[in-house]
Amino acid sequence: MDNLAVIQVLLPLLSAPLCLLFNKARLAWMIAVVVSWAALFVSLSLLVMVNDNGPIIYEQGGWPAPIGIVYHVDILTAFVLLIVTSIAAVVMPYAGKSVEKEIPVSKQPAFFSALLLCMAGLLGIVSTGDAFNVFVFLEISSLATYALLSQGKDRRSLTSTFQYLIMGTIGGTFILIGIGLIYMKTGTLNMADLADRLPAVFDSRTVHASFAFLTVGICLKLALFPLHLWLPNAYTYAPSVVTIFVAATSTKVAVYMLLRFSFTVFGVDLVFAKLPLTEVLLPLAIVGILVGSLAAIKQSNIKRMLAYSSVAQIGYMILGISFVSASGLTGGILHLFNHAIIKAALFMALGAVAYQIGSTHIDALKGLAKKMPWTFAGFAIGGLSIIGVPLTAGFVSKWYLVLAAIEKEWWIVVAVLLVGSLLAVIYIWRVVEVAYFQTADDESDIQVKEAPLQLLIPLWILVIANIYFGINTSLTVESASSAATMLLGANS
Amino acid sequence: MIDEIIGLYNYWVVIFLMMTGFYVVIASTNLVKKIIGLNIFQTSVFILYITMGKVADGTAPILEEGITSYSNPLPHVLILTAIVVGVATTAVGLALVVRIKEAYDTIEEDEIHDQDDSL
């Protein structure tokens, strides 16, 4: 059953070329749906297995650890795998209808194949236990993401993708340099082996430089302020499906990489005691939360508003990491999951709006809630969740973050967390007010109807998930907190 | 002093190329030149990897009787993968430039900026 660790990655990787070979739009979509559901099933069983029996190690080609490449699935891995696959499982069915108006039929097979490749890359980054393998999968997912983001109808999607390609490649190359430098110093690429050998050489300048390169490279990928400049444009002009999938998964996987490298590979004692990682991450996270939320308030394109809100939410995750405490990490890891379902729900509601009226500009939303009640109800609940109202998923992760801040008696951080939520109230309220309480400029314009069911059902699955995980937190909190304990205990 | 210049010759080349590439990426406004800069930047990393594979007095890693010291072939293999990634990135980047040229009729960043101000 250990094979599941590799099957997880192989499923989308091998079915991506199938989409191109058959070259039929409908068939490609069906392959994507089936694969994403199968992957979800695999990752659920991995989570159960890891919970019961501890980490799973799969040796590629039967070569044992330091020589061969291994896939290492522990509780954190399984949890992030679950995030990626569950988002994919909801987005793929949604994609069938949504791409109709955004991607020409002739390009749809290639589109789905790129979507599957992106998913394979993300799953690969998460499951592998080999540092160089991380880079390879990172580039697989990045290249697929560039291709996907550039498919927007607006020509600005091309220029913003180009910008991301330049920044993303610099980030990827920084990660490559970082991995090279630690290989130079230790002679191994296996993560567990690296963790064993690094403490002995940790005072060397090479290792410090390597960690700096890795951190900066990963932070470029996860769009931590001030390295977030590629994100708003890239999200705004991409097709709805791509925005949903990329916003919900790829930054989360980058956060996972940061956790993996700083906690498992380099180790808590080394990174946080000898190097000032907290001192670097904490201010950036705080500024990110404030600047992202403030910038979100100013946007007139709602898709762009949510993109800036993503920058702020990434700040929350990094904040959780910079606490280096059990409750802080639990909050951060929890927010990976919760933000994924929140942002996917919000972008899906927006995708449904774009499908019906072809615009996501705030003026176009006037009075739309009457015509599309289900879509906007979904948006409103997603909005409550991103604000962090009790009984929604967003509340749970923010609660843990506030607890962690109180534990450390960092009162400014507590204040920032609350201000961040208040700012979220403002930008979500702008949309709610326009959609619910204003009337359209000319009623007779076009008869806008509610979005089709193929879009509404995935949206509402996520909306209900937002409420469910706000009330019943056993699955998410237990996984997140045992992942946090594992990370903190790994090297102490 | 002389040791640091001659002995670490390859690493100086790496740093020189890395900074040159990085500068070209940031400073040039022509999109194709940006891609070229990115290529130079990545090439410097290839040289870094190849350099670290060298073992003093080691020979080419081919099993031969009477030879005990070999250069480390692993970084070479790793960097082959990274070269492929670099080629793929360049291809995607240039394809994007072609599309941008079709959409804006220019590949100069400031002229694109004039046409669409939200960049």
Coordinates of C-alpha atoms in Angstrom, one line a residue:
Chain A
M1 CA 0.0 0.0 0.0
D2 CA 3.0 2.3 0.2
N3 CA 2.7 2.6 -3.5
L4 CA -0.1 5.1 -2.9
A5 CA 2.5 7.7 -2.2
V6 CA 3.8 7.6 -5.8
I7 CA 0.4 6.7 -7.4
Q8 CA -0.8 10.1 -6.1
V9 CA 1.7 11.9 -8.4
L10 CA 1.6 9.5 -11.3
L11 CA -2.1 9.7 -11.8
P12 CA -2.2 13.3 -13.0
L13 CA 1.3 13.1 -14.5
L14 CA 0.4 10.2 -16.8
S15 CA -3.1 11.3 -17.6
A16 CA -2.0 14.8 -18.8
P17 CA -0.6 13.5 -22.1
L18 CA -3.7 11.4 -22.5
C19 CA -5.8 14.6 -22.7
L20 CA -3.6 15.7 -25.6
L21 CA -3.5 12.4 -27.4
F22 CA -7.3 12.0 -27.5
N23 CA -7.6 15.7 -28.3
K24 CA -11.3 15.8 -27.5
A25 CA -12.4 18.7 -25.3
R26 CA -15.2 16.8 -23.5
L27 CA -13.1 13.6 -23.0
A28 CA -10.1 15.7 -21.7
W29 CA -12.5 17.2 -19.1
M30 CA -13.8 13.8 -18.1
I31 CA -10.3 12.5 -17.7
A32 CA -9.4 15.5 -15.5
V33 CA -12.5 15.0 -13.3
V34 CA -11.9 11.2 -12.9
V35 CA -8.2 11.7 -12.1
S36 CA -8.8 14.5 -9.6
W37 CA -11.4 12.4 -7.7
A38 CA -9.1 9.3 -7.8
A39 CA -6.3 11.5 -6.4
L40 CA -8.6 12.8 -3.7
F41 CA -9.4 9.2 -2.7
V42 CA -5.7 8.3 -2.7
S43 CA -4.8 11.3 -0.5
L44 CA -7.6 10.5 1.9
S45 CA -6.4 6.9 2.3
L46 CA -2.8 8.2 2.7
L47 CA -4.0 10.5 5.5
V48 CA -5.8 7.6 7.3
M49 CA -2.7 5.4 6.8
V50 CA -0.3 8.0 8.1
N51 CA -2.6 8.7 11.1
D52 CA -2.7 5.0 12.0
N53 CA 0.8 3.8 11.2
G54 CA 3.1 6.8 11.0
P55 CA 5.1 8.1 8.0
I56 CA 5.1 6.2 4.7
I57 CA 8.4 5.9 2.8
Y58 CA 8.3 4.8 -0.8
E59 CA 11.7 4.0 -2.5
Q60 CA 11.8 4.8 -6.2
G61 CA 13.0 1.7 -8.1
G62 CA 13.7 -0.1 -4.8
W63 CA 16.8 2.0 -4.1
P64 CA 17.0 2.8 -0.4
A65 CA 17.2 6.3 1.1
P66 CA 20.5 8.2 0.6
I67 CA 21.1 6.8 -2.8
G68 CA 17.7 6.6 -4.4
I69 CA 14.9 9.1 -4.4
V70 CA 12.3 8.5 -1.8
Y71 CA 8.8 9.8 -1.4
H72 CA 8.2 10.6 2.2
V73 CA 4.6 11.0 3.4
D74 CA 4.1 12.2 6.9
I75 CA 1.1 13.9 8.6
L76 CA 2.0 17.3 7.2
T77 CA 2.5 15.9 3.7
A78 CA -0.8 14.0 3.8
F79 CA -2.6 17.1 5.0
V80 CA -1.2 19.3 2.2
L81 CA -1.9 16.6 -0.3
L82 CA -5.5 16.6 0.9
I83 CA -5.7 20.3 0.3
V84 CA -4.4 20.1 -3.2
T85 CA -6.5 17.1 -4.3
S86 CA -9.7 18.2 -2.6
I87 CA -9.5 21.6 -4.3
A88 CA -8.7 19.9 -7.6
A89 CA -11.7 17.5 -7.1
V90 CA -14.1 20.4 -6.7
V91 CA -12.5 22.7 -9.4
M92 CA -12.4 20.1 -12.2
P93 CA -16.1 19.5 -12.4
Y94 CA -16.6 23.3 -12.2
A95 CA -14.1 23.7 -15.0
G96 CA -16.3 21.8 -17.5
K97 CA -18.8 24.6 -17.7
S98 CA -16.5 27.5 -16.8
V99 CA -14.0 27.0 -19.7
E100 CA -16.9 27.1 -22.2
K101 CA -16.8 30.8 -22.3
E102 CA -13.2 31.4 -21.6
I103 CA -11.2 28.8 -23.6
P104 CA -11.7 28.0 -27.3
V105 CA -12.7 24.3 -27.7
S106 CA -9.6 23.5 -29.8
K107 CA -7.4 24.6 -26.9
Q108 CA -9.4 22.8 -24.1
P109 CA -7.5 19.4 -24.3
A110 CA -4.2 21.3 -23.9
F111 CA -5.7 23.4 -21.2
F112 CA -6.8 20.4 -19.1
S113 CA -3.5 18.7 -19.7
A114 CA -1.7 21.7 -18.4
L115 CA -4.0 21.8 -15.4
L116 CA -3.2 18.2 -14.6
L117 CA 0.5 18.8 -15.0
C118 CA 0.3 21.7 -12.6
M119 CA -1.5 19.4 -10.1
A120 CA 1.1 16.7 -10.6
G121 CA 3.9 19.2 -10.0
L122 CA 2.3 20.4 -6.8
L123 CA 1.6 16.9 -5.5
G124 CA 5.2 16.0 -6.4
I125 CA 6.7 18.9 -4.4
V126 CA 4.7 17.9 -1.4
S127 CA 5.4 14.1 -1.4
T128 CA 9.0 13.9 -2.4
G129 CA 11.7 13.5 0.2
D130 CA 14.5 14.6 -2.1
A131 CA 15.7 18.2 -2.2
F132 CA 16.5 18.2 -5.9
N133 CA 13.3 16.5 -6.8
V134 CA 11.5 19.5 -5.2
F135 CA 13.1 21.7 -7.8
V136 CA 12.1 19.5 -10.7
F137 CA 8.5 19.3 -9.6
L138 CA 8.4 23.0 -8.8
E139 CA 9.4 23.7 -12.4
I140 CA 6.8 21.3 -13.7
S141 CA 4.1 23.0 -11.9
S142 CA 5.5 26.5 -12.6
L143 CA 5.8 25.9 -16.4
A144 CA 2.2 24.6 -16.4
T145 CA 1.0 27.5 -14.4
Y146 CA 2.6 30.0 -16.9
A147 CA 0.8 28.3 -19.7
L148 CA -2.5 28.3 -17.9
L149 CA -2.3 31.9 -16.6
S150 CA -1.6 33.3 -20.1
Q151 CA -4.9 31.8 -21.4
G152 CA -7.0 34.8 -20.2
K153 CA -9.1 36.7 -22.7
D154 CA -7.7 40.0 -21.7
R155 CA -4.3 40.7 -23.4
R156 CA -2.9 41.9 -20.1
S157 CA -2.9 38.2 -19.1
L158 CA 0.1 37.8 -21.4
T159 CA 2.1 40.6 -19.9
S160 CA 1.3 39.7 -16.3
T161 CA 2.2 36.0 -17.0
F162 CA 5.5 37.2 -18.5
Q163 CA 6.2 39.2 -15.4
Y164 CA 5.4 36.1 -13.3
L165 CA 7.6 33.9 -15.5
I166 CA 10.6 36.2 -14.9
M167 CA 10.0 36.4 -11.2
G168 CA 9.1 32.8 -10.8
T169 CA 12.2 31.6 -12.7
I170 CA 14.4 33.8 -10.6
G171 CA 12.7 32.3 -7.5
G172 CA 13.2 28.8 -8.9
T173 CA 16.8 29.4 -9.7
F174 CA 17.4 30.8 -6.2
I175 CA 16.0 27.5 -4.9
L176 CA 18.3 25.6 -7.2
I177 CA 21.3 27.6 -6.0
G178 CA 20.3 26.9 -2.4
I179 CA 20.0 23.2 -3.0
G180 CA 23.4 23.2 -4.8
L181 CA 25.1 24.9 -1.9
I182 CA 23.8 22.4 0.7
Y183 CA 24.7 19.5 -1.5
M184 CA 28.2 21.0 -1.8
K185 CA 28.5 21.1 1.9
T186 CA 26.9 17.7 2.8
G187 CA 27.1 15.6 -0.3
T188 CA 23.5 14.4 0.0
L189 CA 20.2 15.5 -1.4
N190 CA 17.9 13.2 0.7
M191 CA 16.0 15.4 3.2
A192 CA 16.3 13.1 6.2
D193 CA 20.0 12.6 5.4
L194 CA 20.5 16.4 5.1
A195 CA 18.8 16.9 8.4
D196 CA 21.4 14.5 9.9
R197 CA 24.4 16.0 8.3
L198 CA 23.6 19.7 8.4
P199 CA 24.1 20.4 12.2
A200 CA 27.7 19.5 11.9
V201 CA 28.4 22.1 9.3
F202 CA 25.9 24.7 10.2
D203 CA 28.3 27.4 11.2
S204 CA 29.7 27.5 7.6
R205 CA 28.9 30.6 5.5
T206 CA 28.0 28.3 2.6
V207 CA 25.1 26.8 4.6
H208 CA 23.9 30.2 5.7
A209 CA 24.0 31.5 2.1
S210 CA 22.1 28.3 1.0
F211 CA 19.4 28.9 3.5
A212 CA 19.1 32.6 2.5
F213 CA 18.8 31.6 -1.2
L214 CA 16.2 28.9 -0.4
T215 CA 14.1 31.3 1.8
V216 CA 14.1 34.1 -0.7
G217 CA 13.4 31.8 -3.6
I218 CA 10.5 30.1 -1.8
C219 CA 9.1 33.5 -0.6
L220 CA 9.0 34.7 -4.2
K221 CA 6.9 31.6 -5.0
L222 CA 4.6 32.1 -2.1
A223 CA 4.2 35.8 -2.8
L224 CA 5.3 37.1 0.7
F225 CA 5.3 40.9 0.8
P226 CA 7.4 42.5 -0.8
L227 CA 7.9 39.7 -3.3
H228 CA 4.1 39.6 -4.1
L229 CA 4.2 41.9 -7.1
W230 CA 3.5 39.2 -9.7
L231 CA 0.4 37.9 -7.9
P232 CA -2.4 40.5 -8.3
N233 CA -2.0 40.9 -12.1
A234 CA -1.5 37.2 -12.7
Y235 CA -4.6 36.2 -10.8
T236 CA -6.8 39.0 -12.2
Y237 CA -6.4 38.3 -15.9
A238 CA -6.2 34.5 -15.8
P239 CA -9.3 32.4 -16.7
S240 CA -11.6 31.8 -13.6
V241 CA -10.7 28.1 -13.3
V242 CA -7.0 28.8 -13.3
T243 CA -7.3 31.6 -10.7
I244 CA -9.4 29.3 -8.4
F245 CA -6.9 26.4 -8.7
V246 CA -3.7 28.4 -8.5
A247 CA -4.9 30.7 -5.7
A248 CA -6.1 27.8 -3.6
T249 CA -3.1 25.5 -4.0
S250 CA 0.2 26.8 -5.4
T251 CA 0.9 29.4 -2.7
K252 CA 0.0 26.8 -0.1
V253 CA 2.5 24.3 -1.5
A254 CA 5.1 27.0 -1.4
V255 CA 4.4 27.6 2.2
Y256 CA 4.7 23.8 2.7
M257 CA 8.2 24.1 1.1
L258 CA 9.2 26.8 3.5
L259 CA 8.0 24.6 6.4
R260 CA 9.8 21.6 5.1
F261 CA 13.1 23.3 4.5
S262 CA 13.3 25.4 7.6
F263 CA 11.9 22.9 10.1
T264 CA 12.7 19.4 8.7
V265 CA 15.9 20.0 6.7
F266 CA 17.7 22.8 8.5
G267 CA 15.9 22.3 11.8
V268 CA 14.3 24.6 14.3
D269 CA 17.3 24.9 16.6
L270 CA 19.6 26.0 13.8
V271 CA 17.3 28.2 11.8
F272 CA 15.4 30.1 14.4
A273 CA 18.1 30.2 17.1
K274 CA 21.2 30.9 15.0
L275 CA 19.6 32.7 12.1
P276 CA 17.1 35.5 12.4
L277 CA 14.2 33.9 10.5
T278 CA 11.5 35.1 12.9
E279 CA 12.9 38.6 12.9
V280 CA 12.7 38.6 9.1
L281 CA 9.4 36.8 8.6
L282 CA 7.4 38.4 11.3
P283 CA 7.6 42.1 10.2
L284 CA 7.1 41.1 6.5
A285 CA 4.0 39.0 7.5
I286 CA 2.6 41.9 9.5
V287 CA 3.2 44.5 6.7
G288 CA 1.9 42.0 4.2
I289 CA -1.4 41.6 6.1
L290 CA -1.9 45.4 6.4
V291 CA -0.7 46.4 2.9
G292 CA -2.6 43.5 1.2
S293 CA -5.8 44.3 3.0
L294 CA -5.5 48.0 2.4
A295 CA -4.7 47.5 -1.3
A296 CA -7.7 45.2 -1.5
I297 CA -10.1 47.9 -0.3
K298 CA -9.0 50.2 -3.2
Q299 CA -9.5 47.8 -6.0
S300 CA -12.5 48.2 -8.4
N301 CA -12.0 44.9 -10.0
I302 CA -13.3 42.3 -7.5
K303 CA -11.0 39.6 -8.8
R304 CA -8.0 41.9 -8.2
M305 CA -9.4 42.7 -4.8
L306 CA -9.4 39.0 -3.8
A307 CA -5.9 38.6 -5.2
Y308 CA -4.7 41.4 -2.8
S309 CA -6.6 39.7 -0.1
S310 CA -4.6 36.6 -0.9
V311 CA -1.4 38.5 -0.3
A312 CA -2.8 39.5 3.2
Q313 CA -3.9 35.9 4.0
I314 CA -0.4 34.6 3.0
G315 CA 0.8 37.0 5.7
Y316 CA -1.3 35.1 8.3
M317 CA 0.3 31.8 7.3
I318 CA 3.8 33.2 7.5
L319 CA 2.9 34.8 10.8
G320 CA 1.9 31.4 12.2
I321 CA 5.3 30.0 11.1
S322 CA 7.2 32.9 12.6
F323 CA 5.8 32.2 16.1
V324 CA 7.8 28.9 16.1
S325 CA 5.3 27.6 18.8
A326 CA 2.9 24.7 18.7
S327 CA -0.2 26.9 18.6
G328 CA 1.3 29.3 16.1
L329 CA 2.3 26.5 13.7
T330 CA -1.1 24.9 14.2
G331 CA -2.8 28.1 13.2
G332 CA -0.5 28.6 10.2
I333 CA -1.0 25.1 8.9
L334 CA -4.7 25.2 9.6
H335 CA -4.9 28.4 7.6
L336 CA -3.4 26.6 4.7
F337 CA -6.4 24.4 4.5
N338 CA -9.0 27.0 5.5
H339 CA -7.7 29.7 3.2
A340 CA -7.7 27.2 0.4
I341 CA -11.4 26.5 0.8
I342 CA -12.3 30.1 1.5
K343 CA -10.5 31.6 -1.5
A344 CA -11.6 28.8 -3.8
A345 CA -15.2 29.5 -2.8
L346 CA -14.9 33.3 -3.3
F347 CA -13.2 32.9 -6.7
M348 CA -15.8 30.3 -7.7
A349 CA -18.6 32.7 -6.9
L350 CA -16.8 35.4 -8.9
G351 CA -16.2 32.9 -11.7
A352 CA -20.0 32.3 -11.8
V353 CA -20.5 36.0 -12.1
A354 CA -18.0 36.3 -14.9
Y355 CA -19.7 33.4 -16.6
Q356 CA -23.0 35.1 -16.5
I357 CA -22.2 38.7 -17.2
G358 CA -18.6 38.6 -18.5
S359 CA -17.2 41.1 -16.0
T360 CA -15.9 41.2 -12.4
H361 CA -15.9 45.0 -12.1
I362 CA -17.6 46.3 -9.0
D363 CA -20.0 48.5 -11.1
A364 CA -21.2 45.5 -13.0
L365 CA -22.3 43.8 -9.8
K366 CA -25.0 46.4 -8.9
G367 CA -28.2 44.7 -7.8
L368 CA -26.9 41.4 -9.0
A369 CA -27.7 39.6 -5.8
K370 CA -31.4 39.6 -6.7
K371 CA -30.7 37.9 -10.0
M372 CA -28.1 35.5 -8.8
P373 CA -29.1 34.9 -5.1
W374 CA -27.3 31.6 -4.7
T375 CA -24.0 32.8 -6.1
F376 CA -24.0 35.9 -3.9
A377 CA -25.1 34.0 -0.8
G378 CA -22.1 31.8 -1.4
F379 CA -19.9 34.8 -1.8
A380 CA -21.3 36.4 1.4
I381 CA -20.6 33.2 3.5
G382 CA -17.1 32.9 2.0
G383 CA -16.6 36.5 2.9
L384 CA -17.7 35.9 6.5
S385 CA -15.2 33.1 6.6
I386 CA -12.3 35.2 5.3
I387 CA -13.2 37.9 7.9
G388 CA -13.1 35.2 10.6
V389 CA -16.7 35.2 11.9
P390 CA -17.3 32.4 14.4
L391 CA -18.9 29.2 13.0
T392 CA -16.8 29.6 9.8
A393 CA -13.5 28.0 8.9
G394 CA -11.7 31.3 8.8
F395 CA -12.5 31.9 12.5
V396 CA -10.8 28.7 13.6
S397 CA -7.4 29.4 12.1
K398 CA -7.4 33.1 13.2
W399 CA -8.4 31.9 16.7
Y400 CA -5.3 29.8 16.9
L401 CA -3.1 32.6 15.6
V402 CA -4.5 35.0 18.2
L403 CA -4.0 32.4 20.9
A404 CA -0.4 32.0 19.8
A405 CA 0.2 35.7 19.9
I406 CA -1.3 36.0 23.3
E407 CA 0.8 33.1 24.5
K408 CA 3.9 35.0 23.4
E409 CA 2.5 38.3 24.7
W410 CA 3.0 40.0 21.4
W411 CA 0.2 42.4 21.8
I412 CA 1.0 44.3 18.6
V413 CA 0.5 41.1 16.6
V414 CA -2.8 40.5 18.3
A415 CA -3.8 44.0 17.2
V416 CA -2.7 43.4 13.7
L417 CA -4.7 40.2 13.5
L418 CA -7.8 42.1 14.6
V419 CA -7.2 45.0 12.3
G420 CA -6.6 42.6 9.4
S421 CA -10.1 41.1 10.0
L422 CA -11.6 44.6 10.2
L423 CA -10.1 45.5 6.9
A424 CA -11.5 42.3 5.5
V425 CA -14.9 43.4 6.7
I426 CA -14.5 46.6 4.7
Y427 CA -13.5 45.0 1.4
I428 CA -16.1 42.2 1.6
W429 CA -18.8 44.7 2.6
R430 CA -18.1 46.8 -0.5
V431 CA -19.1 43.9 -2.6
V432 CA -22.1 42.9 -0.5
E433 CA -23.4 46.4 -0.4
V434 CA -23.2 46.9 -4.2
A435 CA -24.7 43.5 -4.9
Y436 CA -27.5 43.5 -2.4
F437 CA -28.4 47.2 -1.7
Q438 CA -27.9 49.0 -4.9
T439 CA -30.0 48.7 -8.0
A440 CA -28.7 48.2 -11.5
D441 CA -28.3 51.4 -13.6
D442 CA -30.9 50.2 -16.2
E443 CA -33.0 47.2 -15.2
S444 CA -34.0 46.4 -18.7
D445 CA -30.3 45.9 -19.8
I446 CA -30.0 42.2 -20.1
Q447 CA -31.9 39.5 -18.3
V448 CA -29.2 38.0 -16.1
K449 CA -30.1 34.7 -14.6
E450 CA -28.7 32.5 -11.8
A451 CA -25.5 30.7 -12.8
P452 CA -25.9 27.1 -14.1
L453 CA -25.9 24.2 -11.6
Q454 CA -22.5 22.9 -12.8
L455 CA -21.0 26.1 -11.3
L456 CA -23.3 26.4 -8.3
I457 CA -22.8 22.9 -6.9
P458 CA -19.0 23.0 -6.6
L459 CA -19.3 26.5 -5.1
W460 CA -21.8 25.3 -2.5
I461 CA -19.8 22.2 -1.7
L462 CA -17.0 24.6 -0.7
V463 CA -19.4 27.0 1.1
I464 CA -20.7 24.1 3.2
A465 CA -17.2 23.0 3.8
N466 CA -16.4 26.4 5.1
I467 CA -19.3 26.1 7.6
Y468 CA -18.6 22.4 8.4
F469 CA -14.9 23.0 9.2
G470 CA -15.9 26.0 11.3
I471 CA -18.0 23.8 13.5
N472 CA -16.5 20.4 13.4
T473 CA -12.8 21.1 13.6
S474 CA -11.6 17.6 14.6
L475 CA -10.1 16.6 11.2
T476 CA -8.4 19.8 10.5
V477 CA -7.2 20.9 13.9
E478 CA -6.0 17.4 14.8
S479 CA -4.0 17.0 11.6
A480 CA -2.6 20.5 11.9
S481 CA -1.6 20.2 15.5
S482 CA 0.1 16.8 15.1
A483 CA 1.9 18.3 12.0
A484 CA 3.0 21.2 14.2
T485 CA 4.2 18.9 17.0
M486 CA 6.1 16.8 14.4
L487 CA 7.8 19.8 12.9
L488 CA 8.8 21.2 16.3
G489 CA 9.9 17.8 17.5
A490 CA 11.8 16.8 14.4
N491 CA 15.1 18.2 15.3
S492 CA 15.1 19.0 19.0
Chain B
M1 CA 45.1 36.7 -2.1
I2 CA 46.3 35.2 -5.4
D3 CA 44.8 31.9 -4.2
E4 CA 41.4 33.5 -3.8
I5 CA 41.5 34.8 -7.3
I6 CA 43.1 31.9 -9.2
G7 CA 42.0 29.1 -6.9
L8 CA 38.3 30.1 -6.9
Y9 CA 38.4 31.1 -10.6
N10 CA 35.3 29.2 -11.5
Y11 CA 33.3 30.7 -8.6
W12 CA 34.3 34.2 -9.7
V13 CA 33.0 33.4 -13.2
V14 CA 29.7 32.1 -11.6
I15 CA 29.2 35.3 -9.6
F16 CA 30.1 37.5 -12.6
L17 CA 27.7 35.7 -14.9
M18 CA 25.0 35.6 -12.2
M19 CA 25.2 39.3 -11.6
T20 CA 25.4 40.1 -15.3
G21 CA 22.3 38.0 -16.0
F22 CA 20.4 39.4 -13.1
Y23 CA 21.2 43.0 -14.1
V24 CA 20.1 42.3 -17.7
V25 CA 16.8 40.9 -16.4
I26 CA 16.1 43.9 -14.3
A27 CA 17.5 46.7 -16.4
S28 CA 16.5 45.9 -19.9
T29 CA 13.1 46.9 -21.2
N30 CA 13.1 44.6 -24.2
L31 CA 11.3 41.4 -23.4
V32 CA 13.6 39.2 -25.5
K33 CA 16.7 40.7 -23.8
K34 CA 15.0 39.9 -20.4
I35 CA 14.8 36.2 -21.5
I36 CA 18.4 36.3 -22.6
G37 CA 19.4 37.8 -19.2
L38 CA 17.4 35.0 -17.5
N39 CA 19.4 32.5 -19.5
I40 CA 22.7 33.9 -18.5
F41 CA 21.5 33.9 -14.9
Q42 CA 20.6 30.2 -15.1
T43 CA 23.8 29.3 -16.9
S44 CA 25.8 30.7 -14.0
V45 CA 24.1 28.2 -11.8
F46 CA 24.9 25.4 -14.2
I47 CA 28.6 26.3 -13.9
L48 CA 28.3 26.4 -10.1
Y49 CA 27.0 22.8 -10.1
I50 CA 29.6 21.5 -12.6
T51 CA 32.4 23.2 -10.6
M52 CA 31.4 21.5 -7.4
G53 CA 31.6 18.1 -9.0
K54 CA 35.3 18.5 -9.5
V55 CA 37.4 16.4 -7.2
A56 CA 41.1 17.4 -6.9
D57 CA 43.2 14.9 -8.9
G58 CA 40.1 13.1 -9.9
T59 CA 39.5 11.8 -13.4
A60 CA 36.4 11.4 -15.5
P61 CA 34.0 9.1 -13.7
I62 CA 34.6 6.0 -15.9
L63 CA 35.4 2.8 -14.1
E64 CA 39.0 1.9 -15.1
E65 CA 41.6 -0.2 -13.4
G66 CA 44.3 1.5 -11.5
I67 CA 42.3 4.7 -10.9
T68 CA 40.9 5.4 -7.5
S69 CA 39.9 9.0 -7.6
Y70 CA 36.9 10.1 -9.7
S71 CA 35.1 13.4 -10.2
N72 CA 31.6 13.4 -8.8
P73 CA 29.2 12.8 -11.7
L74 CA 26.1 13.5 -9.7
P75 CA 26.1 17.3 -10.1
H76 CA 26.5 16.9 -13.8
V77 CA 23.4 14.7 -14.0
L78 CA 21.5 17.1 -11.8
I79 CA 22.4 20.0 -14.0
L80 CA 21.3 18.2 -17.1
T81 CA 17.8 18.2 -15.6
A82 CA 18.1 21.9 -14.8
I83 CA 19.3 22.6 -18.3
V84 CA 16.2 21.0 -19.7
V85 CA 14.1 23.0 -17.3
G86 CA 16.0 26.2 -18.5
V87 CA 15.3 25.4 -22.2
A88 CA 11.6 24.8 -21.4
T89 CA 11.4 28.1 -19.5
T90 CA 13.0 29.9 -22.4
A91 CA 10.6 28.3 -24.9
V92 CA 7.6 29.3 -22.8
G93 CA 9.0 32.8 -22.3
L94 CA 9.6 33.3 -26.0
A95 CA 6.2 31.9 -26.9
L96 CA 4.7 34.5 -24.6
V97 CA 6.8 37.2 -26.2
V98 CA 5.4 36.2 -29.6
R99 CA 1.9 36.4 -28.3
I100 CA 2.7 39.8 -26.7
K101 CA 4.0 41.0 -30.0
E102 CA 0.8 40.0 -31.7
A103 CA -1.4 41.7 -29.1
Y104 CA 0.6 44.9 -28.6
D105 CA 2.7 45.1 -31.7
T106 CA 5.8 45.8 -29.6
I107 CA 8.1 44.0 -27.2
E108 CA 9.4 47.1 -25.4
E109 CA 8.1 47.1 -21.8
D110 CA 7.5 50.9 -21.7
E111 CA 5.5 50.9 -24.9
I112 CA 3.4 48.1 -23.6
H113 CA 3.0 50.1 -20.4
D114 CA 1.7 53.1 -22.4
Q115 CA -1.0 51.0 -24.0
D116 CA -2.1 49.3 -20.7
D117 CA -1.5 51.3 -17.6
S118 CA -2.4 48.6 -15.1
L119 CA 1.0 46.8 -15.3

